């Protein structure tokens, strides 16, 4: 099969491309090699054809689409900084241009696989003793400022418990999540209307070796490991008890492969089904790295973060996919890989300062 991977020079794209090449598929990559993921041309696996270009430019899509039958759309902009318009220019407009070209009928594309995110759920599903299943509102900054982390029931205001969240209700709490949902809606609506098959994969927190440490703006393991490589304890957001589902990049690449080669159209969560507190991830890292330090939780928080993310993976499991790697192996592999990387110093403090300067990361009073 001929497959185009946008963002194929990135973390998930390269792994997906490698897996496709192993199975004798043909792989083209459309990528503008932009920072922070790249600080120079990457060494792409042999066999991948690179079209250096931008998904905001029609002519670059045209160069890359050629005879490709499937587009795995991973190129995007993602961060928590107040770069709201950039999120929509790249994520939504870039996707809309693809559909304009598909409708002109000059391509061979019959299926789109969109790399999306569990950030489209926002707080996801919770249970209230009084009101049953509820979907909390985004947490208010004036409440976070007081160091109150758990969202209240949106109906009675009482305490609620996080539940696993299936694919049905989307309510993003960040501009990134909103821009990914806009991307999803375009793919769903225009795909159905114009006969292009689509699969949306909502990844949990993807981890693994090769995750660009240059992008120290998000990614709990990457940030904690980068600090540890400089002899500093992991500095966690909130109280560290936020739940996240950390999924290995190799497992994500296998899910992409399944979506390329035949998953029934629809949206699927891609995660392990075993959520962990961020503080447990940090403790696992400290144990593996054999450092006598403790995670620090001085009450910092990131505006737009959901408190917990606990995705339901039963839909994808029913299709025969299951995560194979666990937290321990993911952390070990990343830590070992990170220590072999050059120039870690260059990226260490810049991201943190920028997040604080722009009010993206704040400290509770
Ligand atoms: N890594 C995660 O934890 C995670 C979690 C959920 C969803 N996702 C989604 O997975 C996809 C891939 O993420 P990743 O972790 O591999 O990110 P990454 O930053 O490693 O890769 C993204 C790639 O897209 C390219 N790119 C960015 N803007 C572009 C543009 N305008 N035109 C062409 N190329 C452009 C970058 O150069 C980069 O190579 C994204 O859509 C992201 O939203 C990732």
Short mmCIF file of C-alpha atoms and ligand atoms in Angstrom, two decimals:
data_model
loop_
_atom_site.label_atom_id
_atom_site.label_comp_id
_atom_site.label_asym_id
_atom_site.label_seq_id
_atom_site.Cartn_x
_atom_site.Cartn_y
_atom_site.Cartn_z
CA UNK A 1 0.00 0.00 0.00
CA UNK A 2 1.13 3.59 -0.59
CA UNK A 3 0.91 5.63 2.58
CA UNK A 4 1.53 9.33 3.19
CA UNK A 5 2.40 10.24 6.79
CA UNK A 6 2.13 13.93 7.56
CA UNK A 7 4.38 14.80 10.48
CA UNK A 8 6.18 11.57 9.62
CA UNK A 9 9.53 12.95 10.77
CA UNK A 10 8.14 13.33 14.29
CA UNK A 11 8.06 11.00 17.26
CA UNK A 12 5.00 8.90 16.41
CA UNK A 13 5.35 9.33 12.64
CA UNK A 14 8.83 7.81 12.43
CA UNK A 15 7.79 4.72 14.42
CA UNK A 16 4.70 4.30 12.29
CA UNK A 17 6.74 4.65 9.10
CA UNK A 18 9.26 2.07 10.27
CA UNK A 19 6.51 -0.43 10.98
CA UNK A 20 4.96 0.16 7.56
CA UNK A 21 8.29 -0.27 5.78
CA UNK A 22 8.89 -3.57 7.59
CA UNK A 23 5.64 -4.79 6.07
CA UNK A 24 6.71 -3.68 2.59
CA UNK A 25 4.37 -0.69 2.30
CA UNK A 26 5.60 2.45 0.54
CA UNK A 27 5.98 5.49 2.77
CA UNK A 28 6.08 9.18 1.89
CA UNK A 29 6.49 11.79 4.61
CA UNK A 30 5.21 15.38 4.46
CA UNK A 31 6.89 17.37 7.22
CA UNK A 32 8.22 20.90 7.58
CA UNK A 33 10.79 19.77 10.17
CA UNK A 34 9.73 22.58 12.47
CA UNK A 35 10.96 23.37 15.98
CA UNK A 36 10.59 22.49 18.79
CA UNK A 37 10.43 18.85 17.61
CA UNK A 38 13.41 19.43 15.30
CA UNK A 39 16.57 21.47 15.63
CA UNK A 40 17.99 20.30 12.32
CA UNK A 41 17.22 17.75 9.61
CA UNK A 42 16.45 14.38 11.22
CA UNK A 43 18.00 11.13 10.03
CA UNK A 44 14.87 9.48 8.67
CA UNK A 45 14.78 5.69 8.41
CA UNK A 46 16.00 4.48 5.01
CA UNK A 47 13.15 3.94 2.60
CA UNK A 48 11.00 6.90 3.66
CA UNK A 49 10.66 9.54 1.00
CA UNK A 50 10.64 13.02 2.54
CA UNK A 51 8.69 15.87 1.01
CA UNK A 52 9.77 18.87 3.03
CA UNK A 53 6.71 21.07 3.17
CA UNK A 54 3.96 22.63 5.23
CA UNK A 55 0.39 21.35 5.57
CA UNK A 56 -0.79 24.97 5.41
CA UNK A 57 0.36 25.10 1.77
CA UNK A 58 -1.73 23.49 -0.98
CA UNK A 59 1.28 23.06 -3.25
CA UNK A 60 3.10 21.04 -0.58
CA UNK A 61 0.11 18.73 -0.12
CA UNK A 62 -0.03 18.26 -3.91
CA UNK A 63 3.65 17.30 -4.04
CA UNK A 64 3.16 14.74 -1.27
CA UNK A 65 -0.23 13.22 -2.10
CA UNK A 66 0.77 11.77 -5.50
CA UNK A 67 -0.46 8.15 -5.76
CA UNK A 68 -0.91 7.61 -2.04
CA UNK A 69 -3.98 5.64 -0.97
CA UNK A 70 -3.96 6.32 2.76
CA UNK A 71 -3.05 9.53 4.61
CA UNK A 72 -1.94 9.15 8.20
CA UNK A 73 -2.38 12.71 9.39
CA UNK A 74 -0.08 13.38 12.33
CA UNK A 75 1.41 16.81 11.53
CA UNK A 76 0.11 19.28 14.02
CA UNK A 77 0.99 22.02 16.44
CA UNK A 78 0.58 21.16 20.08
CA UNK A 79 1.38 23.09 23.20
CA UNK A 80 -0.23 24.90 26.09
CA UNK A 81 1.18 28.35 25.29
CA UNK A 82 -1.26 31.08 24.27
CA UNK A 83 -0.54 30.51 20.56
CA UNK A 84 -4.25 29.95 19.87
CA UNK A 85 -4.33 31.06 16.24
CA UNK A 86 -1.33 28.91 15.33
CA UNK A 87 -3.10 25.85 16.75
CA UNK A 88 -6.05 26.42 14.46
CA UNK A 89 -4.01 27.46 11.41
CA UNK A 90 -1.99 24.27 11.44
CA UNK A 91 -4.46 21.77 12.88
CA UNK A 92 -7.78 22.88 11.40
CA UNK A 93 -6.83 24.85 8.28
CA UNK A 94 -4.13 22.33 7.33
CA UNK A 95 -6.74 19.55 7.45
CA UNK A 96 -9.33 21.60 5.55
CA UNK A 97 -6.84 22.09 2.69
CA UNK A 98 -6.40 18.32 2.43
CA UNK A 99 -10.16 17.94 1.92
CA UNK A 100 -10.24 20.70 -0.70
CA UNK A 101 -7.70 18.71 -2.69
CA UNK A 102 -9.50 15.40 -2.16
CA UNK A 103 -12.71 16.95 -3.48
CA UNK A 104 -10.96 18.17 -6.61
CA UNK A 105 -10.63 14.45 -7.35
CA UNK A 106 -6.99 14.47 -8.37
CA UNK A 107 -5.78 12.10 -5.67
CA UNK A 108 -5.92 8.35 -5.00
CA UNK A 109 -6.70 8.74 -1.28
CA UNK A 110 -9.48 6.49 0.01
CA UNK A 111 -8.76 6.48 3.76
CA UNK A 112 -7.57 9.01 6.34
CA UNK A 113 -6.19 8.02 9.70
CA UNK A 114 -6.13 11.01 12.03
CA UNK A 115 -3.80 11.09 15.03
CA UNK A 116 -5.92 12.80 17.65
CA UNK A 117 -5.81 12.95 21.42
CA UNK A 118 -7.72 12.18 24.60
CA UNK A 119 -7.45 15.97 25.22
CA UNK A 120 -10.74 16.19 23.27
CA UNK A 121 -12.51 14.80 26.37
CA UNK A 122 -11.39 17.55 28.72
CA UNK A 123 -12.29 16.30 32.20
CA UNK A 124 -14.10 13.28 30.79
CA UNK A 125 -16.63 11.26 32.76
CA UNK A 126 -17.06 11.32 36.55
CA UNK A 127 -19.62 9.85 38.93
CA UNK A 128 -21.54 11.88 41.47
CA UNK A 129 -23.26 10.07 44.38
CA UNK A 130 -26.30 12.32 43.87
CA UNK A 131 -26.39 13.09 40.14
CA UNK A 132 -24.97 9.92 38.56
CA UNK A 133 -22.63 10.21 35.55
CA UNK A 134 -21.52 13.77 34.90
CA UNK A 135 -19.05 15.60 32.63
CA UNK A 136 -17.44 18.41 34.68
CA UNK A 137 -16.86 21.90 33.33
CA UNK A 138 -13.30 23.17 32.78
CA UNK A 139 -11.72 23.98 36.14
CA UNK A 140 -11.81 27.69 36.95
CA UNK A 141 -8.54 29.56 37.30
CA UNK A 142 -9.66 31.33 40.51
CA UNK A 143 -10.31 27.91 42.07
CA UNK A 144 -7.00 26.44 40.87
CA UNK A 145 -5.29 29.53 42.31
CA UNK A 146 -6.45 28.37 45.73
CA UNK A 147 -4.84 24.97 45.19
CA UNK A 148 -8.17 23.14 44.82
CA UNK A 149 -7.50 20.55 42.14
CA UNK A 150 -10.50 18.23 41.92
CA UNK A 151 -13.39 19.44 39.74
CA UNK A 152 -16.81 19.58 41.43
CA UNK A 153 -20.04 18.02 40.17
CA UNK A 154 -21.38 20.43 37.51
CA UNK A 155 -24.91 19.95 38.89
CA UNK A 156 -24.75 19.87 42.70
CA UNK A 157 -21.18 21.14 43.27
CA UNK A 158 -20.35 18.08 45.43
CA UNK A 159 -17.39 15.69 45.29
CA UNK A 160 -17.13 13.36 42.28
CA UNK A 161 -15.03 10.33 41.27
CA UNK A 162 -13.23 9.95 37.91
CA UNK A 163 -14.54 7.13 35.69
CA UNK A 164 -13.17 5.58 32.54
CA UNK A 165 -14.23 7.70 29.57
CA UNK A 166 -15.45 6.18 26.34
CA UNK A 167 -15.41 7.83 22.93
CA UNK A 168 -18.91 9.33 23.05
CA UNK A 169 -18.69 12.77 24.76
CA UNK A 170 -16.06 15.37 23.81
CA UNK A 171 -15.59 18.58 25.83
CA UNK A 172 -12.04 19.95 25.49
CA UNK A 173 -10.62 22.22 28.20
CA UNK A 174 -7.67 23.57 26.17
CA UNK A 175 -7.23 25.39 22.87
CA UNK A 176 -5.14 22.43 21.71
CA UNK A 177 -8.02 20.05 22.48
CA UNK A 178 -10.44 22.36 20.68
CA UNK A 179 -8.21 22.53 17.60
CA UNK A 180 -7.92 18.73 17.52
CA UNK A 181 -11.67 18.40 17.84
CA UNK A 182 -12.08 20.82 14.92
CA UNK A 183 -9.70 18.58 12.96
CA UNK A 184 -11.73 15.51 13.94
CA UNK A 185 -15.03 17.15 12.98
CA UNK A 186 -13.69 18.06 9.55
CA UNK A 187 -12.49 14.51 8.94
CA UNK A 188 -15.75 12.98 10.16
CA UNK A 189 -18.14 15.32 8.39
CA UNK A 190 -16.32 15.74 5.08
CA UNK A 191 -15.17 12.12 5.00
CA UNK A 192 -18.74 10.83 5.38
CA UNK A 193 -20.13 13.35 2.93
CA UNK A 194 -17.59 12.67 0.21
CA UNK A 195 -16.98 8.95 0.61
CA UNK A 196 -13.50 9.02 2.18
CA UNK A 197 -13.08 6.38 4.91
CA UNK A 198 -11.79 7.76 8.18
CA UNK A 199 -10.41 6.45 11.43
CA UNK A 200 -9.72 8.78 14.36
CA UNK A 201 -7.27 7.51 16.94
CA UNK A 202 -7.23 9.38 20.25
CA UNK A 203 -3.88 8.69 21.84
CA UNK A 204 -3.27 8.88 25.59
CA UNK A 205 0.05 10.27 26.90
CA UNK A 206 2.51 8.74 24.42
CA UNK A 207 5.96 7.90 25.80
CA UNK A 208 9.08 6.18 24.60
CA UNK A 209 12.57 6.64 23.30
CA UNK A 210 12.89 9.20 20.56
CA UNK A 211 10.36 11.59 22.11
CA UNK A 212 11.95 14.94 21.29
CA UNK A 213 13.42 16.30 24.52
CA UNK A 214 13.72 19.61 22.64
CA UNK A 215 9.98 20.07 23.25
CA UNK A 216 10.09 20.44 27.01
CA UNK A 217 6.68 22.13 27.12
CA UNK A 218 4.58 19.08 27.89
CA UNK A 219 4.98 15.35 28.50
CA UNK A 220 5.34 14.32 32.16
CA UNK A 221 8.10 11.77 31.61
CA UNK A 222 10.11 13.93 29.23
CA UNK A 223 10.07 16.94 31.59
CA UNK A 224 10.83 14.89 34.72
CA UNK A 225 13.64 13.00 32.99
CA UNK A 226 15.19 16.17 31.61
CA UNK A 227 15.30 17.67 35.11
CA UNK A 228 16.73 14.48 36.54
CA UNK A 229 19.45 14.43 33.90
CA UNK A 230 20.46 17.81 35.41
CA UNK A 231 20.46 16.42 38.94
CA UNK A 232 17.12 18.03 39.88
CA UNK A 233 14.06 16.33 41.37
CA UNK A 234 10.94 15.97 39.19
CA UNK A 235 8.81 19.11 39.62
CA UNK A 236 5.19 18.03 39.28
CA UNK A 237 2.07 20.00 38.54
CA UNK A 238 -0.75 20.21 41.11
CA UNK A 239 -0.30 17.56 43.83
CA UNK A 240 0.99 14.89 41.44
CA UNK A 241 -2.12 12.77 41.91
CA UNK A 242 -3.55 13.52 38.46
CA UNK A 243 -4.29 10.30 36.59
CA UNK A 244 -2.92 9.77 33.08
CA UNK A 245 -2.74 6.75 30.78
CA UNK A 246 0.86 6.46 29.55
CA UNK A 247 1.07 4.46 26.33
CA UNK A 248 4.23 3.30 24.55
CA UNK A 249 4.99 4.74 21.12
CA UNK A 250 5.48 1.23 19.69
CA UNK A 251 1.94 0.33 20.76
CA UNK A 252 0.66 3.54 19.18
CA UNK A 253 2.47 2.70 15.92
CA UNK A 254 0.75 -0.73 15.94
CA UNK A 255 -2.63 0.97 16.39
CA UNK A 256 -1.83 3.25 13.45
CA UNK A 257 -0.95 0.22 11.36
CA UNK A 258 -4.26 -1.45 12.27
CA UNK A 259 -6.12 1.74 11.30
CA UNK A 260 -4.28 1.96 7.97
CA UNK A 261 -4.90 -1.63 7.03
CA UNK A 262 -8.51 -2.11 8.03
CA UNK A 263 -10.03 -0.93 11.33
CA UNK A 264 -13.71 -0.14 10.77
CA UNK A 265 -14.25 3.63 10.45
CA UNK A 266 -14.84 5.37 13.78
CA UNK A 267 -13.08 6.98 16.74
CA UNK A 268 -10.96 4.83 19.08
CA UNK A 269 -9.01 5.52 22.24
CA UNK A 270 -5.40 4.30 22.11
CA UNK A 271 -4.12 3.78 25.64
CA UNK A 272 -3.30 0.95 28.04
CA UNK A 273 -6.49 0.96 30.13
CA UNK A 274 -4.29 1.31 33.25
CA UNK A 275 -4.10 4.93 34.45
CA UNK A 276 -1.30 5.99 36.80
CA UNK A 277 -0.85 9.03 39.03
CA UNK A 278 1.85 11.33 37.65
CA UNK A 279 3.65 11.10 41.00
CA UNK A 280 3.93 7.31 40.52
CA UNK A 281 5.50 7.88 37.12
CA UNK A 282 8.03 10.23 38.76
CA UNK A 283 8.77 7.72 41.55
CA UNK A 284 9.26 4.96 38.98
CA UNK A 285 11.74 7.18 37.16
CA UNK A 286 13.65 7.97 40.37
CA UNK A 287 13.85 4.28 41.26
CA UNK A 288 15.06 3.27 37.80
CA UNK A 289 17.59 6.11 37.70
CA UNK A 290 18.68 5.19 41.25
CA UNK A 291 18.46 8.80 42.45
CA UNK A 292 17.82 9.58 46.08
CA UNK A 293 15.40 12.44 45.43
CA UNK A 294 11.66 12.95 45.94
CA UNK A 295 9.17 14.50 43.50
CA UNK A 296 8.36 18.13 44.35
CA UNK A 297 4.80 19.50 44.28
CA UNK A 298 4.94 23.23 45.13
CA UNK A 299 1.41 23.86 43.82
CA UNK A 300 2.20 24.73 40.21
CA UNK A 301 -0.59 24.20 37.71
CA UNK A 302 -1.03 24.50 33.96
CA UNK A 303 -4.02 26.40 32.71
CA UNK A 304 -6.24 24.18 30.54
CA UNK A 305 -5.05 20.83 31.94
CA UNK A 306 -7.75 18.34 32.87
CA UNK A 307 -7.42 16.86 36.35
CA UNK A 308 -7.69 13.22 35.27
CA UNK A 309 -7.61 11.41 31.91
CA UNK A 310 -8.77 7.79 32.09
CA UNK A 311 -9.64 6.50 28.62
CA UNK A 312 -11.73 3.42 27.97
CA UNK A 313 -9.86 1.14 25.55
CA UNK A 314 -12.51 -1.53 25.08
CA UNK A 315 -13.49 -0.47 21.52
CA UNK A 316 -9.98 -0.92 20.16
CA UNK A 317 -9.46 -4.10 22.20
CA UNK A 318 -12.55 -5.57 20.60
CA UNK A 319 -10.78 -5.05 17.25
CA UNK A 320 -7.79 -7.10 18.41
CA UNK A 321 -5.37 -4.33 19.50
CA UNK A 322 -3.95 -4.25 22.99
CA UNK A 323 -1.06 -2.30 24.54
CA UNK A 324 1.90 -4.57 25.18
CA UNK A 325 4.27 -2.31 27.09
CA UNK A 326 3.88 -1.20 30.71
CA UNK A 327 4.96 1.85 32.70
CA UNK A 328 8.21 0.36 34.03
CA UNK A 329 9.52 -0.62 30.58
CA UNK A 330 8.52 2.74 29.04
CA UNK A 331 10.30 4.74 31.74
CA UNK A 332 13.43 2.56 31.64
CA UNK A 333 13.73 2.79 27.90
CA UNK A 334 13.25 6.57 27.83
CA UNK A 335 15.72 7.19 30.65
CA UNK A 336 18.39 5.03 29.02
CA UNK A 337 17.86 6.74 25.66
CA UNK A 338 17.83 10.28 27.07
CA UNK A 339 21.19 9.87 28.75
CA UNK A 340 22.81 9.12 25.40
CA UNK A 341 21.53 12.36 23.81
CA UNK A 342 23.79 15.39 23.27
CA UNK A 343 23.02 19.05 24.10
CA UNK A 344 20.40 18.40 26.79
CA UNK A 345 21.46 21.67 28.48
CA UNK A 346 20.19 23.80 25.62
CA UNK A 347 16.58 22.82 26.23
CA UNK A 348 16.48 22.53 29.96
CA UNK A 349 15.31 25.84 31.36
CA UNK A 350 13.94 27.76 28.38
CA UNK A 351 10.58 26.02 28.16
CA UNK A 352 9.89 26.38 31.89
CA UNK A 353 10.63 30.11 31.88
CA UNK A 354 8.46 30.70 28.80
CA UNK A 355 5.52 28.81 30.34
CA UNK A 356 5.77 30.91 33.51
CA UNK A 357 6.27 34.20 31.65
CA UNK A 358 3.16 33.63 29.53
CA UNK A 359 1.03 32.61 32.53
CA UNK A 360 0.65 29.08 31.12
CA UNK A 361 2.10 27.57 34.28
CA UNK A 362 1.15 29.36 37.51
CA UNK A 363 1.61 28.79 41.22
CA UNK A 364 -1.32 28.45 43.61
CA UNK A 365 -1.34 30.90 46.51
N1 LIG B 1 3.00 12.58 21.79
C1 LIG B 1 1.87 12.51 22.46
O1 LIG B 1 1.85 12.29 23.68
C2 LIG B 1 0.55 12.67 21.74
C3 LIG B 1 -0.62 12.46 22.50
C4 LIG B 1 -1.85 12.61 21.86
C5 LIG B 1 -1.90 12.94 20.52
N2 LIG B 1 -0.75 13.14 19.81
C6 LIG B 1 -0.88 13.50 18.39
O2 LIG B 1 -0.01 12.71 17.62
C7 LIG B 1 0.46 13.44 16.49
C8 LIG B 1 1.97 13.31 16.39
O3 LIG B 1 2.55 13.77 17.60
P1 LIG B 1 4.09 13.57 17.93
O4 LIG B 1 4.18 13.31 19.39
O5 LIG B 1 4.71 12.61 16.98
O6 LIG B 1 4.62 15.04 17.68
P2 LIG B 1 6.02 15.53 17.06
O7 LIG B 1 6.11 16.98 17.42
O8 LIG B 1 7.14 14.64 17.44
O9 LIG B 1 5.77 15.39 15.51
C9 LIG B 1 4.96 16.28 14.79
C10 LIG B 1 5.59 16.46 13.43
O10 LIG B 1 4.76 17.36 12.68
C11 LIG B 1 5.60 18.26 11.98
N3 LIG B 1 4.85 19.49 11.70
C12 LIG B 1 4.44 20.42 12.58
N4 LIG B 1 3.80 21.41 11.94
C13 LIG B 1 3.80 21.08 10.62
C14 LIG B 1 3.29 21.72 9.47
N5 LIG B 1 2.67 22.91 9.53
N6 LIG B 1 3.45 21.12 8.26
C15 LIG B 1 4.09 19.91 8.18
N7 LIG B 1 4.62 19.28 9.25
C16 LIG B 1 4.46 19.87 10.47
C17 LIG B 1 6.80 18.49 12.91
O11 LIG B 1 7.94 18.93 12.20
C18 LIG B 1 6.98 17.09 13.51
O12 LIG B 1 7.91 16.32 12.79
C19 LIG B 1 -0.02 14.88 16.68
O13 LIG B 1 -1.11 15.12 15.84
C20 LIG B 1 -0.46 14.94 18.14
O14 LIG B 1 -1.54 15.81 18.37
C21 LIG B 1 0.47 13.00 20.39
#
